Each structure stands twice: as structure tokens, then as C-alpha cells.
Amino acid sequence: MNLPQRIKILLVDDHHIFNDGLKRLIDEQPDFRVCGQVFSARDLFYIVESQRPDLVLMDVNLQGVNGIDLGKKVLDTYPKIKIMVLTMYNQFKLLEETRKTGLHGYLLKDAPTPELLLALRTVLNGKFYFDSKVTQSLQHTEDAFGDDFANRLNLTFREVEIISLIRKGFTNEEIADQLHLSFFTVKTHRKNIHFKLGLKNVAELISFAARYDL
Amino acid sequence: MKSWLLITLLLLRISSAIGQITEPLVLSENFTDSLLTRQVSFIPDSSNTIAISDVDKNPNRRPYFHNTVVFGGINPPMWLVFDVVSSKSNISSFILNVSYIGLDGAEVFIKDGFGRILKLPKVLRRYPISARQIPDNKLLFQFSLNPNLRYTIYVKTPRAYERHMISLILWDEHTFLVSNLKQTSIFFLLLGALLLAVFVSLLLFIFLKDAIFWQYGLYVLSLCAAIFIISGYGDPSILAIHILKFDHTTAFVTVLSTSIHIKLSNNYLSVKILAPKWLLLIGEVIIASCLLAASLFFLPWSGIHGMLLSCCYQLLIFAELYIFACILLGMRRGHIPAIIYFVRFLPFIIGLPLLLNLQVLDYIYQSLELLLGAAFFEVVFLGTGIGFSYYKTRKAETQLIAKLNQTQAQVIQTQELERQRIAADLHDDLGGTLSTIRRKISDIRLRLTDIEIIAAFDNLEPLITKSGDDLRRIAHNLMPPEFERIGVATSIEQLVRAIPAKPVRFEFLISGDEHKLGLETELNLYRITSELIQNILKHARAKRASVQLIYYDTNLTVMIEDDGIGYKIVGGDLSSTGIGLKNSKLRADYIGANLTTETSSSGTMIILEIPYPSSSYEPATTNKDFAG
């Protein structure tokens, strides 16, 4: 028996079938051992204390308690324990939060087994593992928007149209007339533009427009 | 005791009347006016053959006891005779006012002390007022009397279909002209006030779009017309109704007015709701009869007209009874407009036994003095009632709408809870199970040796991946996971960024310091934005669109704008757009946000303004670092 050498993994998930399935999978690995299964947040600290796992696999939603918060608490008390979030949520914001909190990984529950094992090993080697499926989906969309110059100035297409007309010296009425918008719409846009760009008057707006050639 | 007293008084009056009959009426220096009926004797002329020269010799001459002269209807034509002596120092002018235009065609003769008989110029309704001897709407006969001579005056009443009750008044000409001027001024003043009511109610109709206002306006207008014509102003030169026989204008206008009156009463008294079907049917029949009668007046065959006239007056009585029945019914149900309208009937009800006794039911409508008064009474009470019931209805309507909106908002919020529950179940339960299945299948696959079965298992893999993605997508649409944690700004950003750049290119912008708004507000805000984005995608035919969140100092402004066709009618798409906007409005109301829509030919701009909750004015710390 070389039980002491096997790495102790704690499973935290309120979904029994998933939790049990995962236990079987991990136990099958020669170097891994499931040292405990936690089904609700309140049992977590007792088992962590008694089992001292090397790695905790943590669900995000534990009957209303957030797994990321819970993981941070564990990490604060036991800085050596690796904590990886294993969730159904394909949510970049949650992944980012996990990263910022200092947890070690974020993986989707439906990741194939090899990927899961790879993630576990990566994290145990002292690195971080964040599911590429979650990251990729956002990068893809950011690309579609990243090239827009106006958006980098934090202006919408309509605001750019209006600024360029202001620069040409048109009044609100004339702008409304030219763009077939209502006077109220143009006024609202101007108010927003000034607020967003932190400009106090038309002169500042015109010089802004000149600087960026709008 | 009392009845004996009454009879004694009556007898005394009769005897005094008989006693005075031989004595002529003395018109002294300070004579102003006198009601003649007690000085009058009369001769019935049922065959209409007695000539003026035979009147004095006629043996049937009897004193006329009544205060007023009743003629027309079943009463035969008659001669009314009375004597006068002027004791004034000069030749003076007098006026005999038969006071009522219904005495159309009366003939007046005057016999002086020398037995010379003079026929006074005839005054007929159809004579234009300006062409009359004294230009006035009333039927007047003017004559001069030498002092201290005894004159006999003869009045021959015509045949008339309607029963009339008139008073013969003899006036000093100057006194008459002065008093008549006052009376005429008051008449037109009141008529003007009624026309003002017409104007106001038509204005109300234009602004409030409630049918009752035009009905009221039209009814008052028809009353004005009826009063104008009945009062004798509607001579043919003014009215210029040449198709219609002039004598029938009164009846014509009155039946039209009656049909509008019933329509108005039906609406005002909520007859359709309160009354049984048969009563409603009677009302419809009366309206139809009125309109039929009015149109029949245009028939060239005049033989029917006499019958028509009496039918018209019967119809008036039926109409009044119908409205009265509706009022009683409404009152029994505690309908307040009915009670207000009942007051209008009070003079009629009080006078009814009297009028029935005298068999002059139409008197109240046809006496010149009462006519305007009655109309005024009617207009004022009906107007008050309509105002009151309109206010009541509007109030009830507002309450109902508020309640409806509240219920709809509740439905939406319940739906929200249900969505949350289903989304959570999908993610947490089904998601976990699906992942486990996937793992077990790949487990089994590893143990397999048969290549064919391995291939079959490999085919399962993409299916399971797809079901996981589907589940995630469905659950996300129901409710973004960990929505509260992620916050509305990021959720909306992800929503917008997930939209493909074609056909509509969406942009997402955010400015200012992010504030937390509370889960309920944020979730509704998310749903509104999502609905509006869907609207743009489905209906706007836009090329570009923008969603931006601007965190001002006191409120969050969400601006959703596109360069599409505006929410104009696009085929049959309007209703679904409308529903989207309506739900958005409900949600906005629910979270106390202000939703403004600005549509123009080059797109739509929707502004949502959400005030920050009063407890947390400082920027939130949990999700300050939004992407972008």
C-alpha cells in the first residue's frame, strides 16, 4: 500500500450523482485519492480541518452559498491547499473573479476527463489552470468590437455623428434636422457626451473633436 | 272644510266674472297691461261659418271663465269678444298680445262706437319678422283707440292640431315695447349660454373622445334649435328650409331632438347595462319612429302631415315616459347619475296631476316662458350628471388600470421567480447529471475493444457536448447564472457582445462609476434591455445599434439606440413590438424607472432612467472593475 503518497482531493458539490461520479473517476487514478465528499457548505471546514486535502474541487453554487467566496475562506486559513472551481457556469466574469481571488483554477463540469486530469495535475504542480473554453468565447467577441475607433473613445455611432456636426457649427435644431432626429434626442446625446468626456462647454467639445478628427 | 271653502271661492269668481262681463275694460291714463280672459265672452264656432257681422246677434254667446284660453285639439274654433274704453286724454296705441305663436292665423277685428268694423292686419308665423306690423317673434296686433269711446274687439281662433293654452294680454304700446325688449334680451342671453354649453361639450369631446359629450352637445344644440323655432324666430327667411313645409319645422326639430335625447339618456343612464332588453328595444323603436317621422315630413303628400303632427307629439310623451322608466330603474339600482337626472323631472312630476287634469300635457314644453326655463333646468342637471358620472368612470378606470398594471407586474415577477428556479435546476441538477453521464460514457468507451461500438460511442460525444451547451444557453436565457454577483452592467455587456455583428452591428459602452441597484431592479433592467434588443433585431431593420450605460450622479441612464426605420408599422410585426414595449413599460414602472421612447425616421432612441436606491449612493465595491 502506498496510500500516503497519493494526493488527497476533496470534492465539494451538492449534486450527489456528480460528486459520486467524480469520486470514482479520481479514485481510479493511481496517484489520486478522494479524501472526502462535501455536499453542503457548512460541513466543509470540519472536513478540511480533519482531512487536510491537497486540492479542493469546488462547485460555484452550493445551495445559495458561493463556492468562490468559500474557496477564498479556505485559502485564507490553509494557504497551501490548492482550490479549483468546477462549475457548470460558462461565465467569464466568474472565471476572472476566481483568478483575482487567488484560487488556482476554473474548469467547466462537462470538460472531458483527460482535460480534468490535466487541470488537476497542472494546479498540483503549482500552476494555474483556467478553462480555455470560457476565455476563448469572450476573446472571440472582443475581437469583433476591438477595432472600432469610436468605441475606444467611449462614443456611440450616433454620438460621433452629432459631434462632427457640432464641430461644423450646426445648432441642435439643425443637427436634428440633418440626422432626422428629434430635438430632444439631440439634446440628450449632447448631455451624455459632455458627461462621458468630462467636457464643460462647446469649445472643449470642438477641440476634442479636432484632436481626434471626428 | 277646505273643499267647501274652495268651492265657495270658485263660485265667487264665476259670479264676479259674470258680473263684469257687460262692463267694458277701462283703460285709464296709467294703464300698463291687463290679462283679458275674465272680461271675455265667447261663441263656439264649430262649423267655422259665423261671420263677423253675425257675432253680436249670436245667441250662444257666453262668458268665458277660465284664466287662460284653451283652444286647438278637439276644441272648435271660437270667437272671443271683449269691450274696452280708453279714458286717456289723447288717441293712444295699444297692443293685443296673443302671447303664443301657436295661435297662428287668428283674426282680430275692432268695432268702434259707430258700428264701423276694422280688420287688423293678419299676423302669421310664416310672415318674416321684419315684414310684420310690429317686428317681433310674438303674434301682436296693434290698434289705436280714441278717448272715451267704447270699442268691441273680436278674436277668432283658428283650428289647430295641438291643444294650446294661451293668455290674451292687452298692453299699452310703450309699456309693451319696453318690457318686450327686456324679455327678448334675456331670451337671447339664455340661448347664448346654452350655445356655450354646446361649444364646451364639443370641445370636451375633441379632447376626451367620449361619445357622451357629442351626444350632449348635439342634444343641447337641438334644444336650442327647437326653442328658437318654437319661440317664433324661425321664420322662413331665417331658416330657409324650403323643402320642409314651414308649419312642420317645430315638430321636425322636436322629434330629431327627442331621438338624440334618448340616445344620450341611454348612454348617460347606462341603460345597456342596467335595463332589461325589452326596455332597450322600446328605446330603439322610439328613436326609429322619431327618425321615420322626421323623414316623412319631406313627403310631398300633405294629407299625411296632420296625422304626423299628432304622432310626433305622442312620440314625445312616449320618449319622456321611456326616459323616466330608465331613470326609475337606475335609481332602484342606486345609480347616482339617474338620481341627479331625476331632479330634472321634478317640476314635471309635481305639475303632472295638474296637467293631466287640464289635458294640456304639452303645455310645459310649449309655453314660451317655461320653455327656456325647462331647457335650462334640463341642460344644467344633465350636464352636472354627465360631469359627475364621467369623473366617476374615469376614477374607476384609473383604479382598474392601476390594478391591472399591478397584476401584470406581479405576473411578470412571478414568472421571473419561476425562471430563476428553472435555470438553477437546469444548471445545478441536469448539468451535473449530464456531466456525469458524459464521464461514464467515456469511461465505458475506454474499456471497449470492438471498433464498431467505439465508433458508435464516439458519435455520442458531440451530442452530449451539444446538450451541455444547449442546457447552458437555455438556462442562461432564463436567468444569467450568478446574476446578482455579476451585476447588470456585465450581464448586459455579455448579452450585447454575444450578438453577431450582422445584420445589426451592436456596440456596448459604459461610463461613470458603477452603482449596485438591488437584485430586483437589476434583473428587470436586464430584461427590459434584452427585450428592447430583441425588438431592434426583429423589427428595426437597423444597421447599427448601441446600448450604453451611463452612471450619472443620481441615476443610471440606459440608452438603447438604433438607426433603423423606427417602430413604425412593419407588416404584422407591430403587435409583437407593442407587447415587448408594453412589458418593458410595466417592468420599468415596477422598478420605479422612467422609460422614454423617441422615434424618428432615422431610428429609435429609448432612454431608461433608474434612480439609485437611497441607501447606497456610494459606488459599489464588489463589481467596480467591469470589463472594457
mmCIF file of N, CA and C in Angstrom, chain B residues 21 41-47 50 54-64 78-79 81:
data_model
loop_
_atom_site.group_PDB
_atom_site.id
_atom_site.type_symbol
_atom_site.label_atom_id
_atom_site.label_comp_id
_atom_site.label_asym_id
_atom_site.label_seq_id
_atom_site.Cartn_x
_atom_site.Cartn_y
_atom_site.Cartn_z
ATOM 1 N N ILE B 21 -119.005 91.041 -17.047
ATOM 2 C CA ILE B 21 -118.998 90.835 -18.491
ATOM 3 C C ILE B 21 -119.604 91.997 -19.277
ATOM 4 N N SER B 41 -116.146 87.214 -23.402
ATOM 5 C CA SER B 41 -117.206 86.232 -23.637
ATOM 6 C C SER B 41 -116.858 85.498 -24.923
ATOM 7 N N PHE B 42 -117.459 84.324 -25.103
ATOM 8 C CA PHE B 42 -117.058 83.577 -26.288
ATOM 9 C C PHE B 42 -118.234 82.911 -26.990
ATOM 10 N N ILE B 43 -118.062 82.651 -28.259
ATOM 11 C CA ILE B 43 -119.068 81.954 -29.063
ATOM 12 C C ILE B 43 -118.362 80.812 -29.779
ATOM 13 N N PRO B 44 -118.724 79.584 -29.485
ATOM 14 C CA PRO B 44 -118.116 78.479 -30.230
ATOM 15 C C PRO B 44 -118.568 78.496 -31.673
ATOM 16 N N ASP B 45 -117.656 78.192 -32.569
ATOM 17 C CA ASP B 45 -117.966 78.241 -33.999
ATOM 18 C C ASP B 45 -117.490 76.946 -34.632
ATOM 19 N N SER B 46 -118.168 75.860 -34.225
ATOM 20 C CA SER B 46 -117.677 74.545 -34.649
ATOM 21 C C SER B 46 -117.748 74.370 -36.157
ATOM 22 N N SER B 47 -118.707 75.009 -36.800
ATOM 23 C CA SER B 47 -118.797 74.837 -38.255
ATOM 24 C C SER B 47 -117.897 75.833 -38.978
ATOM 25 N N ILE B 50 -119.508 81.329 -38.802
ATOM 26 C CA ILE B 50 -120.078 82.576 -38.299
ATOM 27 C C ILE B 50 -119.243 83.758 -38.796
ATOM 28 N N ASP B 54 -122.296 88.653 -37.833
ATOM 29 C CA ASP B 54 -123.311 87.878 -37.109
ATOM 30 C C ASP B 54 -122.943 87.642 -35.653
ATOM 31 N N VAL B 55 -121.691 87.983 -35.280
ATOM 32 C CA VAL B 55 -121.230 87.622 -33.940
ATOM 33 C C VAL B 55 -122.107 88.236 -32.863
ATOM 34 N N ASP B 56 -122.405 89.538 -33.014
ATOM 35 C CA ASP B 56 -123.149 90.239 -31.966
ATOM 36 C C ASP B 56 -124.533 89.652 -31.756
ATOM 37 N N LYS B 57 -125.132 89.153 -32.846
ATOM 38 C CA LYS B 57 -126.512 88.658 -32.751
ATOM 39 C C LYS B 57 -126.558 87.204 -32.297
ATOM 40 N N ASN B 58 -125.385 86.545 -32.239
ATOM 41 C CA ASN B 58 -125.382 85.102 -31.959
ATOM 42 C C ASN B 58 -125.879 84.802 -30.553
ATOM 43 N N PRO B 59 -126.827 83.922 -30.432
ATOM 44 C CA PRO B 59 -127.430 83.643 -29.115
ATOM 45 C C PRO B 59 -126.528 82.814 -28.206
ATOM 46 N N ASN B 60 -125.503 82.169 -28.793
ATOM 47 C CA ASN B 60 -124.674 81.261 -27.975
ATOM 48 C C ASN B 60 -123.601 81.974 -27.178
ATOM 49 N N ARG B 61 -123.594 83.229 -27.221
ATOM 50 C CA ARG B 61 -122.516 83.990 -26.558
ATOM 51 C C ARG B 61 -122.588 83.807 -25.046
ATOM 52 N N ARG B 62 -121.430 83.364 -24.498
ATOM 53 C CA ARG B 62 -121.372 83.080 -23.064
ATOM 54 C C ARG B 62 -120.101 83.687 -22.477
ATOM 55 N N PRO B 63 -120.138 83.979 -21.189
ATOM 56 C CA PRO B 63 -118.891 84.467 -20.575
ATOM 57 C C PRO B 63 -117.848 83.353 -20.522
ATOM 58 N N TYR B 64 -116.594 83.737 -20.618
ATOM 59 C CA TYR B 64 -115.502 82.762 -20.581
ATOM 60 C C TYR B 64 -114.826 82.872 -19.221
ATOM 61 N N MET B 78 -113.385 79.379 -32.125
ATOM 62 C CA MET B 78 -114.380 80.203 -31.428
ATOM 63 C C MET B 78 -114.081 81.679 -31.587
ATOM 64 N N TRP B 79 -115.104 82.441 -31.283
ATOM 65 C CA TRP B 79 -114.960 83.893 -31.262
ATOM 66 C C TRP B 79 -114.802 84.327 -29.816
ATOM 67 N N VAL B 81 -114.788 87.759 -27.484
ATOM 68 C CA VAL B 81 -115.236 89.145 -27.634
ATOM 69 C C VAL B 81 -115.054 89.897 -26.316
#
